[in-house]
mmCIF file of C-alpha atoms and ligand atoms in Angstrom:
data_model
loop_
_atom_site.group_PDB
_atom_site.id
_atom_site.type_symbol
_atom_site.label_atom_id
_atom_site.label_comp_id
_atom_site.label_asym_id
_atom_site.label_seq_id
_atom_site.Cartn_x
_atom_site.Cartn_y
_atom_site.Cartn_z
ATOM 1 C CA MET A 21 38.688 72.327 3.986
ATOM 2 C CA ASN A 22 39.313 70.714 1.074
ATOM 3 C CA LYS A 23 41.588 73.719 -1.243
ATOM 4 C CA PRO A 24 39.653 74.181 -5.072
ATOM 5 C CA GLU A 25 40.799 72.372 -8.459
ATOM 6 C CA LEU A 26 43.763 73.130 -9.950
ATOM 7 C CA GLU A 27 41.947 75.747 -12.481
ATOM 8 C CA GLU A 28 40.480 77.679 -10.281
ATOM 9 C CA GLN A 29 44.127 79.008 -8.619
ATOM 10 C CA ARG A 30 44.632 81.157 -12.089
ATOM 11 C CA SER A 31 46.168 84.017 -9.903
ATOM 12 C CA ALA A 32 47.237 82.178 -7.297
ATOM 13 C CA VAL A 33 50.796 83.990 -7.931
ATOM 14 C CA PRO A 34 52.175 87.091 -8.468
ATOM 15 C CA GLU A 35 53.698 88.078 -11.357
ATOM 16 C CA ARG A 36 56.849 88.318 -12.353
ATOM 17 C CA ASP A 37 58.434 86.513 -9.310
ATOM 18 C CA ARG A 38 60.825 84.413 -9.077
ATOM 19 C CA TYR A 39 61.502 80.814 -7.621
ATOM 20 C CA ASP A 40 64.048 77.941 -7.283
ATOM 21 C CA LEU A 41 62.956 75.983 -9.565
ATOM 22 C CA ILE A 42 59.696 76.088 -12.624
ATOM 23 C CA ILE A 43 57.171 73.226 -13.543
ATOM 24 C CA ILE A 44 56.577 73.300 -17.591
ATOM 25 C CA GLY A 45 53.638 71.223 -17.796
ATOM 26 C CA GLY A 46 50.875 69.248 -15.754
ATOM 27 C CA GLY A 47 50.762 66.112 -17.738
ATOM 28 C CA PRO A 48 51.630 62.593 -15.194
ATOM 29 C CA ALA A 49 55.795 64.273 -15.362
ATOM 30 C CA GLY A 50 54.362 67.910 -14.613
ATOM 31 C CA LEU A 51 52.545 66.522 -11.557
ATOM 32 C CA THR A 52 54.437 64.366 -10.127
ATOM 33 C CA ALA A 53 57.484 66.283 -10.652
ATOM 34 C CA ALA A 54 55.138 69.258 -8.677
ATOM 35 C CA VAL A 55 54.487 67.090 -6.016
ATOM 36 C CA TYR A 56 58.352 65.609 -5.209
ATOM 37 C CA ALA A 57 59.443 69.798 -5.068
ATOM 38 C CA SER A 58 56.786 69.865 -2.724
ATOM 39 C CA LEU A 59 57.263 67.048 -0.477
ATOM 40 C CA LEU A 60 61.497 68.568 -1.089
ATOM 41 C CA ARG A 61 60.946 71.470 0.195
ATOM 42 C CA MET A 62 61.706 73.819 -2.980
ATOM 43 C CA ARG A 63 60.155 77.135 -3.217
ATOM 44 C CA ALA A 64 58.778 75.550 -6.903
ATOM 45 C CA PHE A 65 56.540 76.394 -9.116
ATOM 46 C CA LEU A 66 54.005 74.383 -11.657
ATOM 47 C CA VAL A 67 52.799 76.115 -14.881
ATOM 48 C CA THR A 68 50.548 74.395 -17.212
ATOM 49 C CA SER A 69 48.169 74.791 -19.998
ATOM 50 C CA ASN A 70 46.031 71.822 -18.629
ATOM 51 C CA VAL A 71 45.794 69.317 -16.520
ATOM 52 C CA GLY A 72 45.803 66.104 -17.246
ATOM 53 C CA GLY A 73 47.551 66.223 -20.491
ATOM 54 C CA GLN A 74 47.578 63.270 -22.781
ATOM 55 C CA THR A 75 46.436 61.185 -20.196
ATOM 56 C CA VAL A 76 42.528 62.496 -20.446
ATOM 57 C CA GLU A 77 42.325 61.396 -23.800
ATOM 58 C CA GLY A 78 43.372 57.845 -22.330
ATOM 59 C CA SER A 79 39.052 56.144 -22.260
ATOM 60 C CA LYS A 80 40.867 53.027 -19.630
ATOM 61 C CA ILE A 81 44.351 52.590 -18.337
ATOM 62 C CA GLU A 82 44.951 49.224 -17.474
ATOM 63 C CA ASN A 83 48.481 49.417 -17.194
ATOM 64 C CA TYR A 84 49.007 51.878 -13.981
ATOM 65 C CA MET A 85 50.612 49.932 -10.526
ATOM 66 C CA GLY A 86 48.000 49.689 -8.366
ATOM 67 C CA TYR A 87 44.659 49.749 -10.738
ATOM 68 C CA GLU A 88 44.114 46.735 -12.905
ATOM 69 C CA PHE A 89 41.712 49.283 -14.299
ATOM 70 C CA ILE A 90 41.234 53.456 -14.354
ATOM 71 C CA SER A 91 39.829 55.843 -16.330
ATOM 72 C CA GLY A 92 42.461 58.374 -17.518
ATOM 73 C CA GLN A 93 40.915 61.169 -16.579
ATOM 74 C CA GLU A 94 39.978 59.509 -12.530
ATOM 75 C CA LEU A 95 43.751 58.817 -12.269
ATOM 76 C CA VAL A 96 44.319 62.793 -13.354
ATOM 77 C CA LYS A 97 41.839 63.631 -10.668
ATOM 78 C CA LYS A 98 43.936 61.854 -8.124
ATOM 79 C CA PHE A 99 47.291 62.654 -9.091
ATOM 80 C CA GLN A 100 45.679 66.710 -8.579
ATOM 81 C CA ASP A 101 44.125 65.573 -5.560
ATOM 82 C CA GLN A 102 47.972 64.321 -4.152
ATOM 83 C CA LEU A 103 49.211 68.162 -5.350
ATOM 84 C CA LEU A 104 46.535 69.962 -4.119
ATOM 85 C CA GLN A 105 45.343 68.556 -1.200
ATOM 86 C CA HIS A 106 48.832 67.036 0.170
ATOM 87 C CA ASN A 107 51.102 68.615 -1.530
ATOM 88 C CA TYR A 108 50.373 72.143 -2.165
ATOM 89 C CA LEU A 109 52.190 73.871 -5.142
ATOM 90 C CA ASP A 110 52.435 77.188 -6.760
ATOM 91 C CA HIS A 111 50.755 77.054 -9.407
ATOM 92 C CA ARG A 112 48.806 78.872 -12.719
ATOM 93 C CA ILE A 113 47.142 77.770 -15.806
ATOM 94 C CA THR A 114 48.570 78.962 -19.041
ATOM 95 C CA GLU A 115 50.781 78.318 -21.969
ATOM 96 C CA ILE A 116 54.275 78.836 -22.377
ATOM 97 C CA THR A 117 55.700 80.872 -25.262
ATOM 98 C CA SER A 118 59.215 81.121 -24.268
ATOM 99 C CA VAL A 119 62.041 79.717 -21.716
ATOM 100 C CA GLN A 120 65.449 81.976 -22.334
ATOM 101 C CA SER A 121 68.400 81.361 -20.874
ATOM 102 C CA PHE A 122 70.818 84.321 -18.290
ATOM 103 C CA GLU A 123 74.134 83.772 -16.634
ATOM 104 C CA ASN A 124 72.487 82.058 -13.713
ATOM 105 C CA HIS A 125 68.581 81.893 -13.815
ATOM 106 C CA PHE A 126 66.211 81.191 -16.605
ATOM 107 C CA LEU A 127 63.357 83.954 -17.286
ATOM 108 C CA VAL A 128 60.093 81.857 -18.906
ATOM 109 C CA THR A 129 57.794 83.746 -20.339
ATOM 110 C CA ASP A 130 54.233 83.333 -21.269
ATOM 111 C CA LYS A 131 51.300 84.024 -23.661
ATOM 112 C CA ARG A 132 49.741 86.439 -21.481
ATOM 113 C CA GLU A 133 53.432 88.234 -21.145
ATOM 114 C CA ALA A 134 53.778 87.594 -17.246
ATOM 115 C CA GLN A 135 57.240 86.447 -16.355
ATOM 116 C CA TYR A 136 58.429 84.220 -13.531
ATOM 117 C CA GLU A 137 62.086 83.493 -12.345
ATOM 118 C CA ALA A 138 64.109 80.912 -11.835
ATOM 119 C CA SER A 139 67.352 78.375 -10.993
ATOM 120 C CA ALA A 140 66.239 75.603 -12.543
ATOM 121 C CA VAL A 141 63.974 74.649 -14.686
ATOM 122 C CA ILE A 142 62.323 70.887 -15.825
ATOM 123 C CA ILE A 143 60.151 71.327 -19.206
ATOM 124 C CA ALA A 144 57.576 68.267 -19.283
ATOM 125 C CA THR A 145 55.926 69.583 -22.402
ATOM 126 C CA GLY A 146 54.416 65.833 -22.994
ATOM 127 C CA MET A 147 53.781 65.943 -26.770
ATOM 128 C CA ARG A 148 50.951 67.732 -29.151
ATOM 129 C CA ARG A 149 49.219 66.128 -32.849
ATOM 130 C CA ARG A 150 50.743 66.945 -35.373
ATOM 131 C CA LEU A 151 48.075 68.786 -37.803
ATOM 132 C CA LEU A 152 48.377 68.222 -41.545
ATOM 133 C CA ASN A 153 49.154 72.246 -42.207
ATOM 134 C CA VAL A 154 46.058 72.347 -44.971
ATOM 135 C CA PRO A 155 44.360 75.581 -46.360
ATOM 136 C CA GLY A 156 41.401 74.503 -44.244
ATOM 137 C CA GLU A 157 42.605 73.414 -41.633
ATOM 138 C CA GLU A 158 42.660 74.974 -38.540
ATOM 139 C CA ARG A 159 39.762 77.644 -39.617
ATOM 140 C CA LEU A 160 37.663 74.682 -39.519
ATOM 141 C CA GLN A 161 38.740 73.285 -36.916
ATOM 142 C CA ARG A 162 35.669 71.209 -35.070
ATOM 143 C CA GLN A 163 33.001 73.149 -37.908
ATOM 144 C CA GLY A 164 34.435 69.753 -39.564
ATOM 145 C CA VAL A 165 37.550 68.902 -38.401
ATOM 146 C CA PHE A 166 38.182 66.766 -36.047
ATOM 147 C CA TYR A 167 41.411 65.109 -33.834
ATOM 148 C CA GLN A 168 39.316 62.126 -31.744
ATOM 149 C CA HIS A 169 37.204 60.069 -33.429
ATOM 150 C CA MET A 170 35.832 58.771 -30.064
ATOM 151 C CA GLU A 171 33.626 61.326 -28.777
ATOM 152 C CA GLU A 172 32.933 63.410 -32.194
ATOM 153 C CA GLY A 173 31.768 60.638 -34.469
ATOM 154 C CA ALA A 174 28.645 61.411 -32.822
ATOM 155 C CA LEU A 175 28.259 65.040 -35.257
ATOM 156 C CA VAL A 176 28.896 63.202 -38.037
ATOM 157 C CA THR A 177 26.833 60.296 -37.867
ATOM 158 C CA GLY A 178 24.536 59.376 -41.192
ATOM 159 C CA HIS A 179 27.318 61.556 -43.057
ATOM 160 C CA GLU A 180 30.039 60.573 -45.656
ATOM 161 C CA VAL A 181 33.002 61.339 -43.410
ATOM 162 C CA ALA A 182 37.302 60.522 -44.610
ATOM 163 C CA VAL A 183 39.654 59.734 -42.027
ATOM 164 C CA VAL A 184 43.506 60.525 -42.357
ATOM 165 C CA GLY A 185 46.528 58.524 -40.758
ATOM 166 C CA GLY A 186 47.257 54.885 -41.851
ATOM 167 C CA GLY A 187 48.870 54.272 -38.145
ATOM 168 C CA ASN A 188 46.313 51.881 -34.937
ATOM 169 C CA SER A 189 43.991 54.890 -34.222
ATOM 170 C CA ALA A 190 43.472 55.565 -37.322
ATOM 171 C CA LEU A 191 41.430 52.395 -38.279
ATOM 172 C CA GLN A 192 40.468 52.646 -35.124
ATOM 173 C CA GLY A 193 38.399 54.715 -36.058
ATOM 174 C CA ALA A 194 37.289 53.634 -39.136
ATOM 175 C CA SER A 195 36.363 50.370 -37.690
ATOM 176 C CA GLU A 196 34.207 52.985 -35.217
ATOM 177 C CA LEU A 197 32.813 55.279 -37.388
ATOM 178 C CA SER A 198 31.728 53.069 -40.250
ATOM 179 C CA ARG A 199 28.994 51.663 -37.625
ATOM 180 C CA ILE A 200 27.507 55.289 -38.009
ATOM 181 C CA CYS A 201 28.208 56.923 -41.272
ATOM 182 C CA PRO A 202 27.747 55.518 -44.925
ATOM 183 C CA LYS A 203 31.373 55.660 -46.262
ATOM 184 C CA VAL A 204 35.025 56.212 -44.558
ATOM 185 C CA TYR A 205 37.571 57.257 -47.046
ATOM 186 C CA VAL A 206 40.740 56.122 -44.963
ATOM 187 C CA VAL A 207 43.705 58.509 -47.298
ATOM 188 C CA SER A 208 46.402 57.955 -46.061
ATOM 189 C CA ILE A 209 50.575 59.115 -47.622
ATOM 190 C CA GLY A 210 51.824 55.408 -47.770
ATOM 191 C CA GLU A 211 50.945 51.629 -47.019
ATOM 192 C CA TRP A 212 48.481 51.101 -43.378
ATOM 193 C CA THR A 213 51.441 50.970 -40.408
ATOM 194 C CA ALA A 214 48.694 49.566 -37.842
ATOM 195 C CA ASP A 215 48.470 46.503 -36.120
ATOM 196 C CA LEU A 216 47.887 43.581 -38.607
ATOM 197 C CA ALA A 217 43.845 42.727 -36.614
ATOM 198 C CA VAL A 218 43.372 45.973 -37.672
ATOM 199 C CA ARG A 219 44.179 45.995 -40.640
ATOM 200 C CA GLU A 220 42.431 43.569 -41.972
ATOM 201 C CA GLU A 221 39.920 44.270 -39.385
ATOM 202 C CA VAL A 222 39.372 47.239 -41.605
ATOM 203 C CA GLU A 223 39.805 45.720 -44.664
ATOM 204 C CA SER A 224 36.921 43.511 -45.089
ATOM 205 C CA LEU A 225 34.538 46.339 -43.906
ATOM 206 C CA GLY A 226 31.930 47.305 -47.727
ATOM 207 C CA ASN A 227 31.592 50.674 -46.577
ATOM 208 C CA VAL A 228 35.217 52.307 -45.896
ATOM 209 C CA VAL A 229 37.725 53.114 -49.286
ATOM 210 C CA ALA A 230 40.864 53.079 -48.739
ATOM 211 C CA LEU A 231 42.824 55.762 -50.385
ATOM 212 C CA LYS A 232 47.088 54.483 -50.287
ATOM 213 C CA GLY A 233 49.665 56.947 -51.645
ATOM 214 C CA TYR A 234 47.329 60.391 -51.377
ATOM 215 C CA ALA A 235 47.896 64.023 -49.136
ATOM 216 C CA VAL A 236 45.076 65.627 -48.115
ATOM 217 C CA GLU A 237 46.099 68.964 -50.375
ATOM 218 C CA GLU A 238 42.457 71.330 -48.770
ATOM 219 C CA ILE A 239 39.911 71.459 -46.449
ATOM 220 C CA TRP A 240 36.966 72.804 -48.157
ATOM 221 C CA GLY A 241 33.625 74.028 -46.664
ATOM 222 C CA ASP A 242 32.240 77.827 -45.936
ATOM 223 C CA ARG A 243 31.259 77.428 -42.072
ATOM 224 C CA ARG A 244 31.239 73.464 -41.728
ATOM 225 C CA VAL A 245 33.556 71.036 -44.025
ATOM 226 C CA SER A 246 31.719 69.799 -47.771
ATOM 227 C CA ALA A 247 35.146 68.780 -48.961
ATOM 228 C CA VAL A 248 38.650 67.036 -48.771
ATOM 229 C CA LYS A 249 40.782 67.721 -51.459
ATOM 230 C CA VAL A 250 43.138 64.687 -52.022
ATOM 231 C CA LYS A 251 46.438 64.126 -54.542
ATOM 232 C CA CYS A 252 47.418 60.765 -55.761
ATOM 233 C CA GLN A 253 51.385 60.799 -55.449
ATOM 234 C CA GLU A 254 52.182 59.335 -58.636
ATOM 235 C CA THR A 255 50.316 60.603 -60.894
ATOM 236 C CA GLY A 256 49.689 63.830 -59.373
ATOM 237 C CA LYS A 257 45.031 63.383 -60.478
ATOM 238 C CA GLU A 258 43.760 65.222 -57.911
ATOM 239 C CA ARG A 259 39.943 64.285 -55.439
ATOM 240 C CA TYR A 260 37.218 66.222 -54.319
ATOM 241 C CA LEU A 261 35.539 63.903 -51.475
ATOM 242 C CA GLN A 262 31.658 64.722 -50.544
ATOM 243 C CA VAL A 263 32.052 64.978 -46.932
ATOM 244 C CA HIS A 264 30.704 65.806 -43.988
ATOM 245 C CA GLY A 265 33.844 65.536 -41.703
ATOM 246 C CA VAL A 266 37.639 64.862 -41.900
ATOM 247 C CA PHE A 267 40.062 63.008 -39.184
ATOM 248 C CA ILE A 268 42.588 63.886 -38.472
ATOM 249 C CA GLU A 269 44.555 61.289 -37.143
ATOM 250 C CA ILE A 270 48.232 61.289 -38.564
ATOM 251 C CA GLY A 271 50.305 60.917 -34.278
ATOM 252 C CA TRP A 272 51.853 63.195 -31.458
ATOM 253 C CA ARG A 273 55.277 64.843 -31.963
ATOM 254 C CA PRO A 274 57.139 65.899 -28.378
ATOM 255 C CA PHE A 275 56.796 69.568 -27.621
ATOM 256 C CA ALA A 276 60.313 70.855 -27.180
ATOM 257 C CA ASP A 277 60.064 74.043 -28.822
ATOM 258 C CA LEU A 278 60.467 76.055 -25.572
ATOM 259 C CA VAL A 279 64.132 75.016 -25.424
ATOM 260 C CA SER A 280 65.251 73.610 -28.964
ATOM 261 C CA SER A 281 67.633 76.685 -28.771
ATOM 262 C CA LEU A 282 68.888 76.022 -25.388
ATOM 263 C CA VAL A 283 69.211 72.094 -25.014
ATOM 264 C CA ASP A 284 70.678 69.243 -27.870
ATOM 265 C CA LEU A 285 67.520 67.176 -29.364
ATOM 266 C CA ASN A 286 68.035 63.845 -30.755
ATOM 267 C CA ALA A 287 67.357 63.629 -34.514
ATOM 268 C CA ARG A 288 63.300 62.363 -33.934
ATOM 269 C CA GLY A 289 62.990 65.899 -31.757
ATOM 270 C CA GLU A 290 63.218 64.120 -28.375
ATOM 271 C CA ILE A 291 64.977 66.431 -26.039
ATOM 272 C CA GLN A 292 67.789 64.083 -24.143
ATOM 273 C CA ILE A 293 68.658 63.180 -21.524
ATOM 274 C CA ARG A 294 71.120 61.729 -19.419
ATOM 275 C CA PRO A 295 70.085 59.092 -16.377
ATOM 276 C CA ASP A 296 69.446 61.845 -13.556
ATOM 277 C CA CYS A 297 67.312 63.600 -16.115
ATOM 278 C CA SER A 298 69.679 66.903 -17.088
ATOM 279 C CA THR A 299 70.004 68.773 -20.304
ATOM 280 C CA SER A 300 73.363 69.428 -22.111
ATOM 281 C CA CYS A 301 72.249 73.093 -20.986
ATOM 282 C CA PRO A 302 73.363 73.292 -16.236
ATOM 283 C CA GLY A 303 70.063 73.852 -14.526
ATOM 284 C CA ILE A 304 67.266 72.259 -17.485
ATOM 285 C CA PHE A 305 65.844 68.888 -16.316
ATOM 286 C CA ALA A 306 63.161 67.224 -18.946
ATOM 287 C CA ALA A 307 60.567 63.976 -17.458
ATOM 288 C CA GLY A 308 58.270 62.384 -20.265
ATOM 289 C CA ASP A 309 57.617 62.348 -23.440
ATOM 290 C CA VAL A 310 58.928 65.154 -24.365
ATOM 291 C CA THR A 311 62.532 63.413 -23.875
ATOM 292 C CA ASP A 312 64.302 60.376 -25.723
ATOM 293 C CA ALA A 313 63.087 57.857 -22.219
ATOM 294 C CA PHE A 314 62.778 54.970 -24.112
ATOM 295 C CA GLY A 315 58.444 53.872 -23.673
ATOM 296 C CA LYS A 316 55.798 56.431 -23.792
ATOM 297 C CA ARG A 317 53.154 55.241 -20.565
ATOM 298 C CA VAL A 318 52.214 56.870 -17.931
ATOM 299 C CA ILE A 319 53.375 55.194 -15.623
ATOM 300 C CA ILE A 320 57.041 55.993 -16.991
ATOM 301 C CA ALA A 321 56.227 60.089 -17.121
ATOM 302 C CA THR A 322 56.130 58.866 -13.482
ATOM 303 C CA GLY A 323 58.977 57.565 -12.479
ATOM 304 C CA GLU A 324 61.202 59.887 -15.101
ATOM 305 C CA GLY A 325 58.420 63.116 -13.256
ATOM 306 C CA ALA A 326 60.296 62.291 -9.533
ATOM 307 C CA LYS A 327 63.741 61.429 -10.829
ATOM 308 C CA ALA A 328 63.816 65.538 -12.748
ATOM 309 C CA ALA A 329 62.713 66.332 -9.248
ATOM 310 C CA LEU A 330 65.467 65.017 -6.939
ATOM 311 C CA SER A 331 68.179 65.993 -9.683
ATOM 312 C CA ALA A 332 67.163 69.415 -9.742
ATOM 313 C CA HIS A 333 67.128 69.877 -5.982
ATOM 314 C CA GLU A 334 70.301 68.174 -5.725
ATOM 315 C CA TYR A 335 71.701 70.550 -8.741
ATOM 316 C CA LEU A 336 70.037 73.756 -6.468
ATOM 317 C CA MET A 337 71.750 72.693 -3.076
ATOM 318 C CA ARG A 338 75.344 71.901 -5.047
ATOM 319 C CA ARG A 339 74.857 75.705 -6.509
ATOM 320 C CA GLU A 340 73.787 76.829 -2.725
ATOM 321 C CA LYS A 341 76.774 75.636 -1.122
ATOM 322 C CA GLU A 342 78.934 76.556 -4.505
ATOM 323 C CA GLY A 343 77.678 80.130 -3.275
ATOM 324 C CA MET A 344 75.766 81.081 -6.549
HETATM 325 C C1 LIG B 22 45.068 58.427 -26.643
HETATM 326 C C2 LIG B 22 46.384 58.050 -25.594
HETATM 327 C C3 LIG B 22 45.719 56.679 -25.145
HETATM 328 C C4 LIG B 22 46.369 56.434 -23.888
HETATM 329 N N1 LIG B 22 47.140 55.226 -23.426
HETATM 330 C C5 LIG B 22 48.308 55.080 -22.469
HETATM 331 C C6 LIG B 22 48.274 53.947 -21.982
HETATM 332 O O1 LIG B 22 46.530 53.740 -21.520
HETATM 333 N N2 LIG B 22 48.865 53.398 -20.900
HETATM 334 C C7 LIG B 22 49.982 54.479 -20.231
HETATM 335 O O2 LIG B 22 50.749 54.571 -19.611
HETATM 336 N N3 LIG B 22 49.749 55.208 -21.432
HETATM 337 C C8 LIG B 22 49.546 55.925 -22.247
HETATM 338 N N4 LIG B 22 48.994 57.335 -23.262
HETATM 339 C C9 LIG B 22 50.481 57.356 -22.746
HETATM 340 C C10 LIG B 22 50.501 58.978 -21.894
HETATM 341 O O3 LIG B 22 49.465 59.247 -22.365
HETATM 342 C C11 LIG B 22 52.031 59.381 -21.817
HETATM 343 O O4 LIG B 22 53.004 58.690 -21.496
HETATM 344 C C12 LIG B 22 51.602 60.880 -20.851
HETATM 345 O O5 LIG B 22 50.774 61.712 -20.819
HETATM 346 C C13 LIG B 22 52.914 61.688 -20.815
HETATM 347 O O6 LIG B 22 53.037 62.171 -20.135
HETATM 348 P P1 LIG B 22 53.701 63.883 -20.337
HETATM 349 O O7 LIG B 22 53.671 64.095 -18.346
HETATM 350 O O8 LIG B 22 54.786 63.745 -20.197
HETATM 351 O O9 LIG B 22 53.007 64.903 -21.029
HETATM 352 P P2 LIG B 22 51.423 65.398 -21.224
HETATM 353 O O10 LIG B 22 51.018 64.359 -20.556
HETATM 354 O O11 LIG B 22 51.635 65.079 -23.101
HETATM 355 O O12 LIG B 22 51.315 66.471 -21.484
HETATM 356 C C14 LIG B 22 51.465 67.446 -21.012
HETATM 357 C C15 LIG B 22 51.333 68.996 -20.557
HETATM 358 O O13 LIG B 22 52.397 69.980 -20.830
HETATM 359 C C16 LIG B 22 51.021 71.439 -21.333
HETATM 360 N N5 LIG B 22 51.698 71.618 -22.052
HETATM 361 C C17 LIG B 22 52.401 71.732 -22.994
HETATM 362 N N6 LIG B 22 53.141 72.754 -23.860
HETATM 363 C C18 LIG B 22 52.289 73.929 -22.730
HETATM 364 C C19 LIG B 22 53.598 74.884 -22.498
HETATM 365 N N7 LIG B 22 53.544 76.190 -23.652
HETATM 366 N N8 LIG B 22 53.573 75.662 -22.230
HETATM 367 C C20 LIG B 22 52.642 75.006 -21.031
HETATM 368 N N9 LIG B 22 52.808 74.178 -20.542
HETATM 369 C C21 LIG B 22 52.226 73.127 -21.758
HETATM 370 C C22 LIG B 22 50.484 70.808 -21.906
HETATM 371 O O14 LIG B 22 49.146 71.390 -21.934
HETATM 372 C C23 LIG B 22 49.942 69.277 -20.510
HETATM 373 O O15 LIG B 22 49.132 69.551 -19.634
HETATM 374 C C24 LIG B 22 48.379 57.457 -24.220
HETATM 375 C C25 LIG B 22 48.210 58.967 -24.976
HETATM 376 C C26 LIG B 22 47.036 58.853 -25.145
HETATM 377 C C27 LIG B 22 46.513 59.692 -26.908
#
């Protein structure tokens, strides 16, 4: 009989239990680390706030070995099935709020204050969207403030909108929205950084207004977005854009906050890892997009996740031999 889906296993483990290894993050890196930990018969536990991470946002993946083309959702489903049906591991869907280091172990706490202990930890927390951090952004999320033009575009058909950002995602979003919206403002703090072909395409669109050198100061609206206040960086002049939606596409940042005081990070905020995925803190390993490993790709994250589990296993065996 098939085991239930990952989401249904929320209460599968007792609170405050001791494991050899805790894996934080259920994207490609964390799910692969979990499968490897299961294959290695480790007493391991996977905790994640969602299953699949950024992969579920990728509508089509054309660069994963074994598939000419696969959607992000399909690939995640396959990873999940491999974990639940063939290489089962204790797990819980929850957000981890802290990782503390003690002499011989780590204490991992979630948002419900449940605590889990382990001798080693793999951080596979990937990347999170960058927020504008301006008044109105949080309050009006999903009420006109969106982070994904693909799915939310339909909600603003026939209305004027603003896209914030100047990279590929922002300009591709502007191009798609220009087909269903009468006017699209593209607000960017500097010059556009998208590929030339994308820039040229957007520049040729008659209903796209480029506001380069402008910063978003505030998002207005009672129950949903009605306007955006932007400010010209050079002149200080403010403008109010009467829009129905704001699509924020200003990139992603590595989410290393949980261990930023325990391990070395580089200038970009990524966890610095050695070739075996170990970090500057003995017992903490890291894998995938949260690290300084070159290449932010599913195939690289999965490989790194496997490596981190093998490495953590070796570390624990060594500790055992030394009688720790
Ligand atoms: C729109 C888009 C399209 C893409 N297209 C492609 C593509 O075509 N091909 C390709 O190879 N790559 C693509 N990528 C990149 C690819 O998705 C990433 O490189 C890959 O997902 C990284 O995997 P990861 O496991 O390191 O991190 P993530 O996928 O970011 O997963 C991180 C996981 O950690 C969990 N987590 C984070 N913080 C906590 C916490 N505090 N507590 C508990 N859990 C936590 C998250 O919930 C998530 O499950 C795309 C990315 C995006 C955004």
